[in-house]
């Protein structure tokens, strides 16, 4: 228990604290950028970019290894990964823009081709007399536990740069994400903004050391998707995605530091998935539990409404749920006979049904936008003046019928 507490409070050791902070900052940056990528409906592009880093990483390792005898030089490896990722991004855009293939086909072609080329280069590296070959696999599955303070500082600087870029470009990026055609009419260069957005995905390259190229894409997708369950506001979604990403990094490194032998990168991704499942199940807006409760409330409301209308029209009621609801509300007795309170509620329900019917007939377009019109008390939806106008029209109909 003491070990858990020390891990949670950053007192387990200097290296653990460095790794935890670095992972949190990386996941927060990935969540921020991933939100815009998700809203732009280009989540798979991050997958293509991550896999496209492998050949550049391997080529940089070969060149540095031939020059120095040890290929593990982080700046060169990241530069090579960034270069091949940029080429892969250009290839995706060129294929989708200059051919009849869709973007998904372009992503699949680039992802598989670049990754296969990278695997071939890794096979070549294994036959070379170069030191540091064992450390290269860390960039595939992540080597978070071996993060250095300099690497954590690089991640922190990159996360700060991402935050500043998001704050400066947030309006233009959001406009492109939601309506690219309108953005063009406003004089924005959507192609350039798309390129800027994808360049911000440099967090994928930085994250190679933490979760590896296979898992880093998860940090750019899962936190934004989880954040989407909690809010409709884009900038709140950006902030929540960053917060959820940081929390996933914190939990993943904490569990890994307490339990020996567990890989840190996969645990970070699993923590992000756990946060997604919590959002998916328990979000008060779109969660499964909230949806089930809303469906149950709607179902009970429909049955109660139909039961009251049946009482008003003196129609028999056979549905067990409707009978139980009417009994619980005191509208009918155990033998099914309506109580005085039930008859009064039935008359009110029938009168309100006539008002809703008149409203739908008079204002059909507006009625389409009224969710579940007829199930909600009319005074909670329409203004008193509108209700008075409907009452006057209904009274005029009655007098004309006489």
Short mmCIF file of C-alpha atoms in Angstrom, two decimals:
data_model
loop_
_atom_site.label_atom_id
_atom_site.label_comp_id
_atom_site.label_asym_id
_atom_site.label_seq_id
_atom_site.Cartn_x
_atom_site.Cartn_y
_atom_site.Cartn_z
CA UNK A 1 0.00 0.00 0.00
CA UNK A 2 2.88 2.32 0.82
CA UNK A 3 4.41 1.71 -2.60
CA UNK A 4 1.13 2.64 -4.30
CA UNK A 5 0.89 5.84 -2.28
CA UNK A 6 4.48 6.82 -3.09
CA UNK A 7 3.88 6.16 -6.78
CA UNK A 8 0.70 8.24 -6.76
CA UNK A 9 2.39 11.15 -4.95
CA UNK A 10 5.58 11.26 -7.10
CA UNK A 11 7.79 10.15 -4.21
CA UNK A 12 8.78 6.70 -5.50
CA UNK A 13 11.96 8.01 -7.05
CA UNK A 14 13.43 10.59 -9.40
CA UNK A 15 13.32 8.37 -12.49
CA UNK A 16 9.69 7.37 -11.85
CA UNK A 17 8.68 11.01 -11.43
CA UNK A 18 10.44 11.96 -14.68
CA UNK A 19 8.76 9.12 -16.57
CA UNK A 20 5.34 9.97 -15.11
CA UNK A 21 5.55 13.66 -15.97
CA UNK A 22 6.89 12.94 -19.45
CA UNK A 23 4.13 10.42 -20.20
CA UNK A 24 1.46 12.78 -18.87
CA UNK A 25 2.67 15.69 -21.00
CA UNK A 26 2.94 13.53 -24.11
CA UNK A 27 -0.55 12.07 -23.68
CA UNK A 28 -1.98 15.53 -22.99
CA UNK A 29 -0.43 16.91 -26.19
CA UNK A 30 -1.63 13.91 -28.18
CA UNK A 31 -5.15 14.40 -26.83
CA UNK A 32 -5.18 18.09 -27.79
CA UNK A 33 -4.07 17.52 -31.36
CA UNK A 34 -6.13 14.37 -31.71
CA UNK A 35 -9.29 16.34 -30.96
CA UNK A 36 -8.88 18.45 -34.09
CA UNK A 37 -7.90 15.41 -36.15
CA UNK A 38 -11.01 13.60 -34.93
CA UNK A 39 -13.29 16.57 -35.64
CA UNK A 40 -11.75 16.81 -39.11
CA UNK A 41 -12.65 13.12 -39.56
CA UNK A 42 -9.05 12.17 -40.26
CA UNK A 43 -8.29 9.94 -37.31
CA UNK A 44 -6.77 7.24 -39.51
CA UNK A 45 -4.23 9.71 -40.89
CA UNK A 46 -2.47 9.63 -37.52
CA UNK A 47 -2.25 5.85 -37.87
CA UNK A 48 -0.61 6.22 -41.27
CA UNK A 49 1.83 8.82 -39.95
CA UNK A 50 2.83 6.65 -36.99
CA UNK A 51 3.56 3.62 -39.16
CA UNK A 52 5.33 5.79 -41.74
CA UNK A 53 7.92 6.74 -39.09
CA UNK A 54 9.44 3.25 -39.04
CA UNK A 55 11.54 3.39 -42.26
CA UNK A 56 12.92 6.84 -41.39
CA UNK A 57 13.76 5.63 -37.90
CA UNK A 58 15.55 2.59 -39.29
CA UNK A 59 17.43 4.57 -41.96
CA UNK A 60 18.59 7.10 -39.36
CA UNK A 61 19.77 4.24 -37.16
CA UNK A 62 21.74 2.75 -40.06
CA UNK A 63 23.39 6.05 -40.99
CA UNK A 64 24.29 6.98 -37.41
CA UNK A 65 25.46 3.43 -36.73
CA UNK A 66 27.76 3.42 -39.75
CA UNK A 67 29.14 6.81 -38.78
CA UNK A 68 29.61 6.31 -35.03
CA UNK A 69 29.26 2.58 -34.40
CA UNK A 70 26.16 3.07 -32.22
CA UNK A 71 22.85 3.90 -33.86
CA UNK A 72 21.02 4.99 -30.71
CA UNK A 73 21.19 8.78 -31.02
CA UNK A 74 17.76 10.15 -30.18
CA UNK A 75 17.81 13.48 -32.10
CA UNK A 76 18.88 11.73 -35.31
CA UNK A 77 16.30 8.97 -34.83
CA UNK A 78 13.50 11.48 -34.26
CA UNK A 79 14.63 13.53 -37.25
CA UNK A 80 14.60 10.46 -39.46
CA UNK A 81 11.18 9.42 -38.16
CA UNK A 82 9.83 12.92 -38.78
CA UNK A 83 11.21 12.94 -42.31
CA UNK A 84 9.62 9.65 -43.30
CA UNK A 85 6.37 10.66 -41.59
CA UNK A 86 6.32 13.84 -43.69
CA UNK A 87 6.90 11.81 -46.86
CA UNK A 88 4.12 9.44 -45.85
CA UNK A 89 1.78 12.38 -45.22
CA UNK A 90 2.63 13.86 -48.61
CA UNK A 91 2.00 10.47 -50.23
CA UNK A 92 -1.46 10.19 -48.63
CA UNK A 93 -2.45 13.66 -49.79
CA UNK A 94 -1.01 13.15 -53.29
CA UNK A 95 -2.75 9.81 -53.82
CA UNK A 96 -6.12 11.05 -52.59
CA UNK A 97 -5.88 14.36 -54.53
CA UNK A 98 -4.48 13.15 -57.87
CA UNK A 99 -6.16 9.77 -58.24
CA UNK A 100 -9.67 8.40 -57.94
CA UNK A 101 -8.78 6.55 -54.78
CA UNK A 102 -10.35 7.73 -51.56
CA UNK A 103 -8.38 8.88 -48.56
CA UNK A 104 -8.97 5.59 -46.75
CA UNK A 105 -7.41 3.64 -49.64
CA UNK A 106 -4.46 6.05 -49.71
CA UNK A 107 -3.96 5.64 -45.97
CA UNK A 108 -4.04 1.85 -46.28
CA UNK A 109 -1.53 1.84 -49.12
CA UNK A 110 0.92 4.19 -47.38
CA UNK A 111 0.56 2.52 -43.97
CA UNK A 112 1.23 -1.00 -45.26
CA UNK A 113 4.00 -0.03 -47.70
CA UNK A 114 5.99 2.14 -45.29
CA UNK A 115 5.63 -0.29 -42.41
CA UNK A 116 6.74 -3.21 -44.61
CA UNK A 117 9.77 -1.21 -45.78
CA UNK A 118 10.61 -0.42 -42.17
CA UNK A 119 10.44 -4.10 -41.20
CA UNK A 120 12.83 -4.93 -44.05
CA UNK A 121 15.27 -2.27 -42.82
CA UNK A 122 15.09 -3.63 -39.27
CA UNK A 123 16.01 -7.05 -40.66
CA UNK A 124 19.01 -5.43 -42.36
CA UNK A 125 20.01 -3.73 -39.10
CA UNK A 126 20.03 -7.08 -37.29
CA UNK A 127 22.72 -8.33 -39.66
CA UNK A 128 24.94 -5.28 -39.14
CA UNK A 129 27.81 -5.02 -36.70
CA UNK A 130 26.37 -1.94 -35.02
CA UNK A 131 25.76 -1.39 -31.31
CA UNK A 132 22.34 -0.49 -29.95
CA UNK A 133 20.26 -2.88 -32.02
CA UNK A 134 18.41 -4.15 -28.97
CA UNK A 135 17.20 -0.66 -28.12
CA UNK A 136 15.64 -0.17 -31.53
CA UNK A 137 12.71 -2.45 -30.73
CA UNK A 138 11.81 -0.02 -27.95
CA UNK A 139 10.58 2.39 -30.59
CA UNK A 140 8.09 -0.22 -31.80
CA UNK A 141 6.45 -1.06 -28.46
CA UNK A 142 7.76 1.81 -26.34
CA UNK A 143 10.46 2.10 -23.70
CA UNK A 144 8.89 4.49 -21.24
CA UNK A 145 10.72 3.19 -18.19
CA UNK A 146 14.04 4.16 -19.76
CA UNK A 147 13.08 7.80 -20.37
CA UNK A 148 15.82 10.28 -19.58
CA UNK A 149 15.39 13.74 -18.10
CA UNK A 150 16.48 15.30 -21.41
CA UNK A 151 13.81 13.33 -23.24
CA UNK A 152 11.18 14.42 -20.71
CA UNK A 153 12.24 18.04 -21.28
CA UNK A 154 11.89 17.54 -25.04
CA UNK A 155 8.37 16.19 -24.55
CA UNK A 156 7.52 19.08 -22.19
CA UNK A 157 8.74 21.66 -24.71
CA UNK A 158 6.81 19.98 -27.50
CA UNK A 159 3.62 19.86 -25.40
CA UNK A 160 4.00 23.57 -24.62
CA UNK A 161 4.50 24.31 -28.32
CA UNK A 162 1.39 22.32 -29.18
CA UNK A 163 -0.61 24.21 -26.58
CA UNK A 164 0.50 27.58 -27.96
CA UNK A 165 -0.25 26.48 -31.54
CA UNK A 166 -3.72 25.28 -30.54
CA UNK A 167 -4.49 28.54 -28.73
CA UNK A 168 -3.33 30.68 -31.68
CA UNK A 169 -4.96 28.63 -34.46
CA UNK A 170 -8.03 27.32 -32.64
CA UNK A 171 -10.60 29.45 -34.51
CA UNK A 172 -9.26 28.68 -37.97
CA UNK A 173 -8.79 24.99 -37.20
CA UNK A 174 -12.29 24.63 -35.80
CA UNK A 175 -13.78 26.38 -38.80
CA UNK A 176 -11.98 24.00 -41.15
CA UNK A 177 -12.99 21.00 -39.04
CA UNK A 178 -16.70 21.81 -39.09
CA UNK A 179 -17.20 23.49 -42.47
CA UNK A 180 -14.25 23.58 -44.87
CA UNK A 181 -16.35 25.07 -47.70
CA UNK A 182 -17.43 28.01 -45.55
CA UNK A 183 -13.83 28.45 -44.39
CA UNK A 184 -12.78 28.87 -48.02
CA UNK A 185 -15.41 31.58 -48.53
CA UNK A 186 -13.87 33.39 -45.56
CA UNK A 187 -10.50 33.47 -47.31
CA UNK A 188 -8.84 30.68 -45.35
CA UNK A 189 -6.42 28.36 -47.08
CA UNK A 190 -7.89 25.03 -46.01
CA UNK A 191 -5.08 23.05 -47.61
CA UNK A 192 -2.49 24.96 -45.61
CA UNK A 193 -4.50 24.57 -42.40
CA UNK A 194 -4.85 20.84 -43.03
CA UNK A 195 -1.10 20.66 -43.45
CA UNK A 196 -0.55 22.64 -40.24
CA UNK A 197 -2.93 20.33 -38.40
CA UNK A 198 -1.10 17.26 -39.59
CA UNK A 199 2.27 18.85 -38.82
CA UNK A 200 1.05 19.22 -35.26
CA UNK A 201 0.90 15.46 -35.29
CA UNK A 202 4.63 15.64 -34.67
CA UNK A 203 3.60 14.43 -31.24
CA UNK A 204 3.45 11.02 -32.91
CA UNK A 205 7.18 11.18 -33.56
CA UNK A 206 7.95 12.39 -30.05
CA UNK A 207 5.84 9.62 -28.58
CA UNK A 208 7.89 6.85 -30.17
CA UNK A 209 10.04 6.64 -27.06
CA UNK A 210 7.05 6.43 -24.71
CA UNK A 211 4.45 4.10 -26.22
CA UNK A 212 6.07 3.10 -29.50
CA UNK A 213 4.81 3.70 -33.00
CA UNK A 214 2.25 0.90 -32.74
CA UNK A 215 0.47 2.40 -29.72
CA UNK A 216 1.07 6.16 -29.95
CA UNK A 217 -1.83 6.54 -32.36
CA UNK A 218 -4.13 5.32 -29.58
CA UNK A 219 -3.27 8.39 -27.51
CA UNK A 220 -4.34 10.68 -30.35
CA UNK A 221 -7.73 8.96 -30.75
CA UNK A 222 -8.95 7.47 -27.46
CA UNK A 223 -8.82 10.59 -25.21
CA UNK A 224 -10.69 12.80 -27.74
CA UNK A 225 -13.32 10.10 -28.29
CA UNK A 226 -13.76 9.78 -24.52
CA UNK A 227 -14.00 13.56 -24.14
CA UNK A 228 -16.73 13.68 -26.80
CA UNK A 229 -19.06 11.86 -24.42
CA UNK A 230 -18.89 14.70 -21.90
CA UNK A 231 -19.29 17.90 -23.92
CA UNK A 232 -20.48 19.48 -27.16
CA UNK A 233 -18.15 22.49 -26.90
CA UNK A 234 -15.04 22.05 -29.09
CA UNK A 235 -12.57 23.85 -26.84
CA UNK A 236 -13.90 22.08 -23.78
CA UNK A 237 -13.42 18.86 -25.70
CA UNK A 238 -9.79 19.85 -26.37
CA UNK A 239 -9.22 20.55 -22.66
CA UNK A 240 -10.95 17.34 -21.57
CA UNK A 241 -9.00 15.27 -24.10
CA UNK A 242 -5.75 16.73 -22.74
CA UNK A 243 -6.87 16.04 -19.16
CA UNK A 244 -7.94 12.47 -19.92
CA UNK A 245 -4.71 11.83 -21.82
CA UNK A 246 -2.62 13.13 -18.91
CA UNK A 247 -4.64 10.99 -16.49
CA UNK A 248 -4.07 7.92 -18.67
CA UNK A 249 -0.32 8.57 -18.67
CA UNK A 250 -0.35 9.06 -14.92
CA UNK A 251 -2.28 5.84 -14.23
CA UNK A 252 -0.30 3.76 -16.72
CA UNK A 253 3.10 4.75 -15.35
CA UNK A 254 1.89 4.37 -11.75
CA UNK A 255 0.68 0.80 -12.28
CA UNK A 256 3.84 -0.08 -14.19
CA UNK A 257 6.11 1.33 -11.49
CA UNK A 258 4.34 -0.59 -8.72
CA UNK A 259 4.07 -3.93 -10.52
CA UNK A 260 7.41 -5.06 -11.89
CA UNK A 261 7.57 -6.62 -15.33
CA UNK A 262 4.55 -4.81 -16.75
CA UNK A 263 5.15 -2.75 -19.94
CA UNK A 264 4.49 0.94 -19.40
CA UNK A 265 3.39 1.94 -22.92
CA UNK A 266 0.61 -0.64 -23.25
CA UNK A 267 -0.55 0.15 -19.70
CA UNK A 268 -0.91 3.82 -20.66
CA UNK A 269 -3.06 2.85 -23.63
CA UNK A 270 -5.11 0.44 -21.49
CA UNK A 271 -5.62 3.22 -18.94
CA UNK A 272 -6.87 5.49 -21.73
CA UNK A 273 -9.23 2.73 -22.85
CA UNK A 274 -10.47 2.32 -19.26
CA UNK A 275 -11.25 6.06 -19.13
CA UNK A 276 -13.04 5.70 -22.46
CA UNK A 277 -15.16 2.86 -21.08
CA UNK A 278 -16.06 4.94 -18.01
CA UNK A 279 -17.13 7.77 -20.33
CA UNK A 280 -18.96 5.37 -22.62
CA UNK A 281 -20.92 3.82 -19.75
CA UNK A 282 -21.43 6.64 -17.26
CA UNK A 283 -21.40 9.94 -19.15
CA UNK A 284 -24.55 11.85 -18.14
CA UNK A 285 -25.05 13.08 -21.70
CA UNK A 286 -24.33 10.16 -24.03
CA UNK A 287 -23.36 7.27 -21.79
CA UNK A 288 -25.01 3.88 -22.04
CA UNK A 289 -26.45 4.14 -18.53
CA UNK A 290 -27.85 7.62 -19.19
CA UNK A 291 -29.36 6.42 -22.47
CA UNK A 292 -30.99 3.44 -20.77
CA UNK A 293 -32.41 5.65 -18.02
CA UNK A 294 -33.68 8.15 -20.61
CA UNK A 295 -35.31 5.33 -22.58
CA UNK A 296 -36.93 4.01 -19.42
CA UNK A 297 -38.27 7.46 -18.52
CA UNK A 298 -39.60 7.95 -22.04
CA UNK A 299 -41.25 4.52 -22.05
CA UNK A 300 -42.97 5.18 -18.72
CA UNK A 301 -44.07 8.61 -19.90
CA UNK A 302 -45.58 7.16 -23.06
CA UNK A 303 -47.45 4.44 -21.16
CA UNK A 304 -48.77 6.89 -18.58
CA UNK A 305 -49.91 9.31 -21.27
CA UNK A 306 -51.66 6.61 -23.26
CA UNK A 307 -53.25 5.25 -20.10
CA UNK A 308 -54.71 8.65 -19.20
CA UNK A 309 -56.03 9.12 -22.73
CA UNK A 310 -57.61 5.66 -22.55
CA UNK A 311 -59.30 6.65 -19.27
CA UNK A 312 -60.61 9.85 -20.81
CA UNK A 313 -62.05 7.93 -23.79
CA UNK A 314 -63.34 5.10 -21.59
CA UNK A 315 -61.24 2.55 -23.46
CA UNK A 316 -60.09 -0.71 -21.84
CA UNK A 317 -56.46 -0.97 -20.71
CA UNK A 318 -54.67 -4.31 -20.96
CA UNK A 319 -50.97 -3.39 -20.71
CA UNK A 320 -49.49 -4.35 -17.33
CA UNK A 321 -46.96 -1.50 -17.24
CA UNK A 322 -49.67 1.07 -17.99
CA UNK A 323 -51.92 -0.34 -15.27
CA UNK A 324 -49.07 -0.36 -12.73
CA UNK A 325 -48.18 3.25 -13.49
CA UNK A 326 -51.76 4.39 -13.18
CA UNK A 327 -52.13 2.57 -9.84
CA UNK A 328 -48.93 4.04 -8.45
CA UNK A 329 -50.07 7.54 -9.37
CA UNK A 330 -53.46 6.95 -7.75
CA UNK A 331 -55.33 7.29 -11.04
CA UNK A 332 -57.06 3.90 -10.80
CA UNK A 333 -58.00 1.52 -8.01
CA UNK A 334 -56.87 -2.09 -7.76
CA UNK A 335 -59.96 -3.23 -9.63
CA UNK A 336 -59.12 -0.89 -12.55
CA UNK A 337 -61.84 1.70 -11.86
CA UNK A 338 -60.68 5.29 -12.29
CA UNK A 339 -60.42 7.47 -9.19
CA UNK A 340 -61.64 11.08 -9.14
CA UNK A 341 -58.04 12.26 -9.34
CA UNK A 342 -57.48 9.90 -12.26
CA UNK A 343 -60.52 11.22 -14.13
CA UNK A 344 -59.35 14.80 -13.61
CA UNK A 345 -55.84 13.92 -14.86
CA UNK A 346 -57.39 12.09 -17.83
CA UNK A 347 -59.46 15.15 -18.78
CA UNK A 348 -56.37 17.35 -18.55
CA UNK A 349 -54.37 14.90 -20.69
CA UNK A 350 -57.08 14.78 -23.34
CA UNK A 351 -57.36 18.55 -23.41
CA UNK A 352 -53.60 18.90 -23.72
CA UNK A 353 -53.61 16.32 -26.51
CA UNK A 354 -56.08 18.48 -28.44
CA UNK A 355 -53.85 21.52 -27.93
CA UNK A 356 -50.80 19.59 -29.22
CA UNK A 357 -52.78 18.32 -32.22
CA UNK A 358 -53.85 21.86 -33.05
CA UNK A 359 -50.26 23.08 -32.64
CA UNK A 360 -48.94 20.40 -35.00
CA UNK A 361 -51.63 21.26 -37.56
CA UNK A 362 -50.98 25.01 -37.35
CA UNK A 363 -47.18 24.94 -37.13
CA UNK A 364 -45.97 21.66 -38.68
CA UNK A 365 -42.42 22.86 -39.35
CA UNK A 366 -41.87 24.08 -35.82
CA UNK A 367 -43.48 20.95 -34.35
CA UNK A 368 -40.87 18.80 -36.05
CA UNK A 369 -38.19 20.39 -33.88
CA UNK A 370 -40.09 19.78 -30.65
CA UNK A 371 -38.65 16.59 -29.20
CA UNK A 372 -41.38 14.24 -27.98
CA UNK A 373 -44.07 16.91 -28.37
CA UNK A 374 -47.16 15.67 -26.56
CA UNK A 375 -45.27 13.78 -23.86
CA UNK A 376 -44.02 16.90 -22.11
CA UNK A 377 -46.53 19.24 -20.41
CA UNK A 378 -47.34 21.95 -22.92
CA UNK A 379 -46.63 24.78 -20.47
CA UNK A 380 -43.00 23.54 -20.23
CA UNK A 381 -42.52 23.90 -23.99
CA UNK A 382 -44.66 26.79 -25.25
CA UNK A 383 -45.00 30.31 -23.94
CA UNK A 384 -48.19 31.42 -22.12
CA UNK A 385 -49.14 33.63 -25.10
CA UNK A 386 -48.80 30.69 -27.51
CA UNK A 387 -50.91 28.47 -25.25
CA UNK A 388 -53.54 31.20 -24.94
CA UNK A 389 -53.71 31.51 -28.73
CA UNK A 390 -54.18 27.74 -29.05
CA UNK A 391 -56.90 27.80 -26.38
CA UNK A 392 -58.72 30.54 -28.27
CA UNK A 393 -58.52 28.62 -31.56
CA UNK A 394 -59.68 25.41 -29.86
CA UNK A 395 -62.61 27.21 -28.30
CA UNK A 396 -63.52 28.68 -31.68
CA UNK A 397 -63.54 25.19 -33.19
CA UNK A 398 -65.86 23.95 -30.48
CA UNK A 399 -68.29 26.81 -31.02
CA UNK A 400 -68.20 26.26 -34.78
CA UNK A 401 -68.92 22.56 -34.26
CA UNK A 402 -72.02 23.43 -32.26
#
